mmCIF file of C-alpha atoms in Angstrom:
data_model
loop_
_atom_site.group_PDB
_atom_site.id
_atom_site.type_symbol
_atom_site.label_atom_id
_atom_site.label_comp_id
_atom_site.label_asym_id
_atom_site.label_seq_id
_atom_site.Cartn_x
_atom_site.Cartn_y
_atom_site.Cartn_z
ATOM 1 C CA MET A 1 -32.167 -11.345 11.598
ATOM 2 C CA LYS A 2 -29.366 -10.497 13.998
ATOM 3 C CA ASN A 3 -26.065 -9.066 12.743
ATOM 4 C CA LEU A 4 -26.202 -10.865 9.425
ATOM 5 C CA LYS A 5 -25.392 -9.684 5.949
ATOM 6 C CA LEU A 6 -28.635 -8.121 4.734
ATOM 7 C CA PRO A 7 -30.217 -9.026 1.394
ATOM 8 C CA ILE A 8 -29.785 -6.402 -1.308
ATOM 9 C CA THR A 9 -33.409 -6.625 -2.459
ATOM 10 C CA ILE A 10 -36.384 -7.581 -0.320
ATOM 11 C CA ASP A 11 -40.125 -8.004 -0.793
ATOM 12 C CA PRO A 12 -41.666 -5.316 1.450
ATOM 13 C CA SER A 13 -45.218 -6.717 1.469
ATOM 14 C CA ARG A 14 -44.218 -10.207 2.653
ATOM 15 C CA SER A 15 -41.757 -8.696 5.136
ATOM 16 C CA ALA A 16 -44.408 -6.307 6.486
ATOM 17 C CA GLN A 17 -46.915 -9.126 6.954
ATOM 18 C CA ARG A 18 -44.331 -10.965 9.066
ATOM 19 C CA LYS A 19 -43.358 -7.690 10.844
ATOM 20 C CA LEU A 20 -39.751 -8.423 9.976
ATOM 21 C CA VAL A 21 -36.945 -6.611 11.820
ATOM 22 C CA CYS A 22 -33.601 -6.695 10.026
ATOM 23 C CA ASP A 23 -30.545 -5.920 12.088
ATOM 24 C CA GLY A 24 -27.469 -6.504 9.989
ATOM 25 C CA TYR A 25 -24.885 -4.962 7.737
ATOM 26 C CA PHE A 26 -24.049 -4.110 4.147
ATOM 27 C CA GLU A 27 -20.581 -4.284 2.628
ATOM 28 C CA VAL A 28 -19.380 -0.780 1.768
ATOM 29 C CA SER A 29 -17.713 -2.151 -1.372
ATOM 30 C CA GLY A 30 -21.223 -2.464 -2.880
ATOM 31 C CA MET A 31 -21.932 1.257 -2.423
ATOM 32 C CA ASN A 32 -20.144 2.603 -5.497
ATOM 33 C CA ARG A 33 -21.872 6.005 -5.550
ATOM 34 C CA LEU A 34 -20.953 6.648 -1.915
ATOM 35 C CA LEU A 35 -17.352 5.580 -2.507
ATOM 36 C CA ALA A 36 -17.164 8.015 -5.448
ATOM 37 C CA VAL A 37 -17.723 11.038 -3.158
ATOM 38 C CA CYS A 38 -15.986 9.987 0.066
ATOM 39 C CA GLN A 39 -13.892 7.337 1.753
ATOM 40 C CA THR A 40 -15.407 5.145 4.420
ATOM 41 C CA ARG A 41 -13.571 4.220 7.596
ATOM 42 C CA SER A 42 -15.038 0.724 7.834
ATOM 43 C CA GLU A 43 -15.767 -2.168 5.512
ATOM 44 C CA GLN A 44 -19.349 -2.544 6.708
ATOM 45 C CA VAL A 45 -22.247 -0.313 7.696
ATOM 46 C CA GLN A 46 -24.745 -1.437 10.311
ATOM 47 C CA VAL A 47 -28.379 -1.124 9.288
ATOM 48 C CA ASN A 48 -31.550 -1.600 11.305
ATOM 49 C CA ALA A 49 -34.715 -1.857 9.201
ATOM 50 C CA THR A 50 -38.269 -2.608 10.304
ATOM 51 C CA PHE A 51 -41.083 -3.652 8.000
ATOM 52 C CA ASP A 52 -44.620 -3.047 9.216
ATOM 53 C CA VAL A 53 -48.182 -2.177 8.186
ATOM 54 C CA ASP A 54 -49.553 1.086 9.610
ATOM 55 C CA GLU A 55 -53.095 1.749 10.840
ATOM 56 C CA VAL A 56 -54.216 2.848 7.351
ATOM 57 C CA GLY A 57 -52.936 -0.388 5.798
ATOM 58 C CA LEU A 58 -49.844 1.069 4.113
ATOM 59 C CA ILE A 59 -46.590 -0.871 4.115
ATOM 60 C CA VAL A 60 -43.898 1.027 6.014
ATOM 61 C CA ILE A 61 -40.136 0.529 5.893
ATOM 62 C CA SER A 62 -38.364 2.421 8.650
ATOM 63 C CA GLY A 63 -34.898 2.215 10.057
ATOM 64 C CA SER A 64 -31.569 3.789 10.765
ATOM 65 C CA SER A 65 -27.901 3.389 9.983
ATOM 66 C CA SER A 66 -24.619 5.106 10.737
ATOM 67 C CA ALA A 67 -21.175 5.210 9.192
ATOM 68 C CA THR A 68 -17.980 7.209 9.545
ATOM 69 C CA VAL A 69 -16.689 8.744 6.321
ATOM 70 C CA ALA A 70 -13.678 10.841 5.387
ATOM 71 C CA LEU A 71 -14.324 14.064 3.494
ATOM 72 C CA THR A 72 -12.121 16.901 2.258
ATOM 73 C CA CYS A 73 -12.623 20.224 4.026
ATOM 74 C CA GLN A 74 -13.470 22.929 1.503
ATOM 75 C CA ARG A 75 -11.764 25.638 3.609
ATOM 76 C CA CYS A 76 -8.356 24.101 4.285
ATOM 77 C CA THR A 77 -8.384 21.084 1.895
ATOM 78 C CA GLU A 78 -7.448 18.730 4.738
ATOM 79 C CA GLU A 79 -9.239 15.438 5.271
ATOM 80 C CA PHE A 80 -11.586 15.057 8.233
ATOM 81 C CA GLU A 81 -13.924 12.394 9.565
ATOM 82 C CA LEU A 82 -17.665 12.837 9.784
ATOM 83 C CA GLU A 83 -20.177 10.531 11.457
ATOM 84 C CA LEU A 84 -23.198 10.124 9.199
ATOM 85 C CA GLU A 85 -26.343 9.017 10.997
ATOM 86 C CA VAL A 86 -29.395 8.443 8.862
ATOM 87 C CA SER A 87 -32.945 7.453 9.623
ATOM 88 C CA PHE A 88 -35.637 6.740 7.070
ATOM 89 C CA THR A 89 -39.342 6.036 6.734
ATOM 90 C CA PHE A 90 -40.566 4.858 3.346
ATOM 91 C CA SER A 91 -43.684 3.364 1.885
ATOM 92 C CA PRO A 92 -43.326 1.385 -1.338
ATOM 93 C CA VAL A 93 -45.393 2.457 -4.342
ATOM 94 C CA LYS A 94 -45.981 0.903 -7.761
ATOM 95 C CA ASP A 95 -46.299 4.096 -9.826
ATOM 96 C CA VAL A 96 -46.555 7.886 -9.781
ATOM 97 C CA GLU A 97 -50.322 7.867 -9.143
ATOM 98 C CA ALA A 98 -49.851 5.816 -5.978
ATOM 99 C CA GLU A 99 -47.071 8.185 -4.883
ATOM 100 C CA ALA A 100 -49.438 11.163 -5.143
ATOM 101 C CA GLU A 101 -51.893 9.472 -2.754
ATOM 102 C CA LEU A 102 -49.211 8.730 -0.145
ATOM 103 C CA PRO A 103 -49.390 10.723 3.134
ATOM 104 C CA SER A 104 -46.764 13.458 3.434
ATOM 105 C CA TYR A 105 -45.070 11.850 6.443
ATOM 106 C CA TYR A 106 -43.858 8.928 4.266
ATOM 107 C CA ASP A 107 -41.279 9.116 1.524
ATOM 108 C CA ALA A 108 -42.094 7.028 -1.518
ATOM 109 C CA ILE A 109 -39.874 4.296 -2.858
ATOM 110 C CA GLU A 110 -40.641 2.548 -6.126
ATOM 111 C CA LEU A 111 -40.942 -1.189 -6.385
ATOM 112 C CA ASP A 112 -38.938 -2.909 -9.108
ATOM 113 C CA GLU A 113 -40.480 -5.201 -11.737
ATOM 114 C CA ASN A 114 -40.416 -8.107 -9.214
ATOM 115 C CA GLY A 115 -42.281 -6.125 -6.543
ATOM 116 C CA GLU A 116 -39.141 -5.734 -4.437
ATOM 117 C CA VAL A 117 -37.208 -2.810 -2.972
ATOM 118 C CA ASN A 118 -33.447 -2.420 -3.294
ATOM 119 C CA LEU A 119 -32.552 -1.988 0.376
ATOM 120 C CA LEU A 120 -28.861 -1.348 -0.352
ATOM 121 C CA GLU A 121 -29.656 1.556 -2.704
ATOM 122 C CA LEU A 122 -32.172 2.944 -0.219
ATOM 123 C CA VAL A 123 -29.518 3.137 2.521
ATOM 124 C CA GLU A 124 -26.871 4.433 0.103
ATOM 125 C CA ASP A 125 -29.239 7.206 -1.064
ATOM 126 C CA GLU A 126 -29.782 8.276 2.541
ATOM 127 C CA TYR A 127 -26.024 8.465 3.127
ATOM 128 C CA LEU A 128 -25.550 10.554 -0.016
ATOM 129 C CA LEU A 129 -28.240 12.959 1.166
ATOM 130 C CA ALA A 130 -26.604 13.201 4.616
ATOM 131 C CA ILE A 131 -23.247 14.376 3.234
ATOM 132 C CA PRO A 132 -23.046 18.173 3.582
ATOM 133 C CA LEU A 133 -23.180 20.201 0.382
ATOM 134 C CA ILE A 134 -19.987 21.996 1.425
ATOM 135 C CA PRO A 135 -18.028 19.680 3.726
ATOM 136 C CA ARG A 136 -15.812 21.492 6.201
ATOM 137 C CA HIS A 137 -14.357 21.238 9.675
ATOM 138 C CA SER A 138 -15.803 23.178 12.526
ATOM 139 C CA ILE A 139 -14.109 26.606 12.777
ATOM 140 C CA LYS A 140 -12.030 25.610 15.808
ATOM 141 C CA ASP A 141 -10.679 22.444 14.119
ATOM 142 C CA CYS A 142 -9.953 23.956 10.717
ATOM 143 C CA GLN A 143 -6.358 24.733 9.689
ATOM 144 C CA SER A 144 -7.436 27.699 7.579
ATOM 145 C CA PRO A 145 -8.023 31.000 9.400
ATOM 146 C CA ALA A 146 -11.704 31.877 9.587
ATOM 147 C CA ASP A 147 -11.204 35.389 8.238
ATOM 148 C CA SER A 148 -9.007 34.422 5.273
ATOM 149 C CA VAL A 149 -9.742 36.071 1.935
ATOM 150 C CA TRP A 150 -8.536 34.870 -1.451
ATOM 151 C CA GLY A 151 -7.855 37.655 -3.915
ATOM 152 C CA LYS A 152 -8.752 41.326 -3.642
ATOM 153 C CA LEU A 153 -12.181 42.772 -3.939
ATOM 154 C CA PRO A 154 -12.522 45.609 -6.457
ATOM 155 C CA GLU A 155 -13.026 49.069 -5.021
ATOM 156 C CA GLU A 156 -16.539 50.423 -5.270
ATOM 157 C CA LEU A 157 -16.952 52.748 -8.210
ATOM 158 C CA GLU A 158 -19.295 55.676 -7.797
ATOM 159 C CA LYS A 159 -22.188 55.002 -10.097
ATOM 160 C CA PRO A 160 -24.883 57.547 -10.840
ATOM 161 C CA SER A 161 -28.240 56.636 -9.428
ATOM 162 C CA PRO A 162 -30.804 55.697 -12.088
ATOM 163 C CA PHE A 163 -33.315 57.812 -10.159
ATOM 164 C CA ASP A 164 -31.360 61.052 -10.749
ATOM 165 C CA VAL A 165 -33.257 61.462 -14.020
ATOM 166 C CA LEU A 166 -36.528 61.526 -12.094
ATOM 167 C CA LYS A 167 -35.300 64.368 -9.895
ATOM 168 C CA LYS A 168 -34.924 66.548 -12.991
ATOM 169 C CA LEU A 169 -38.578 66.052 -13.871
ATOM 170 C CA LYS A 170 -39.795 67.979 -10.800
#
């Protein structure tokens, strides 16, 4: 598929047998969880996904995507743009037992009741994981001074050492 709207769910085993390469886009309006934490700068995100079978016989879904989002800097509370680039490698599993047997270099993704994978949610999850825990500008671009302090720190009180009692035992 070339630059087409990608299907939301897809059968990974049939796609892997055909060695399908999906190069298309998803509408950002369908990514409600991503829109809840940031604003996107485009209406679509480009996604490249490849379905294949590895040398051990496992189905592999790998790909990449990128999007520009607007976040609020936690230092200066100004909005800034961040380019999120994600890459993923998954192997679909039916249950927890199959996930335990999966090699460590693959992430597991559960199949739904129809034996399909929700490709939109997979990409959205990767974007959510790529957003920094504390979004902020680089120091040179931030409006807030790097050495700013909010509030005063209490002065250190002299506390007796708990080991002073042991000194008396000598």
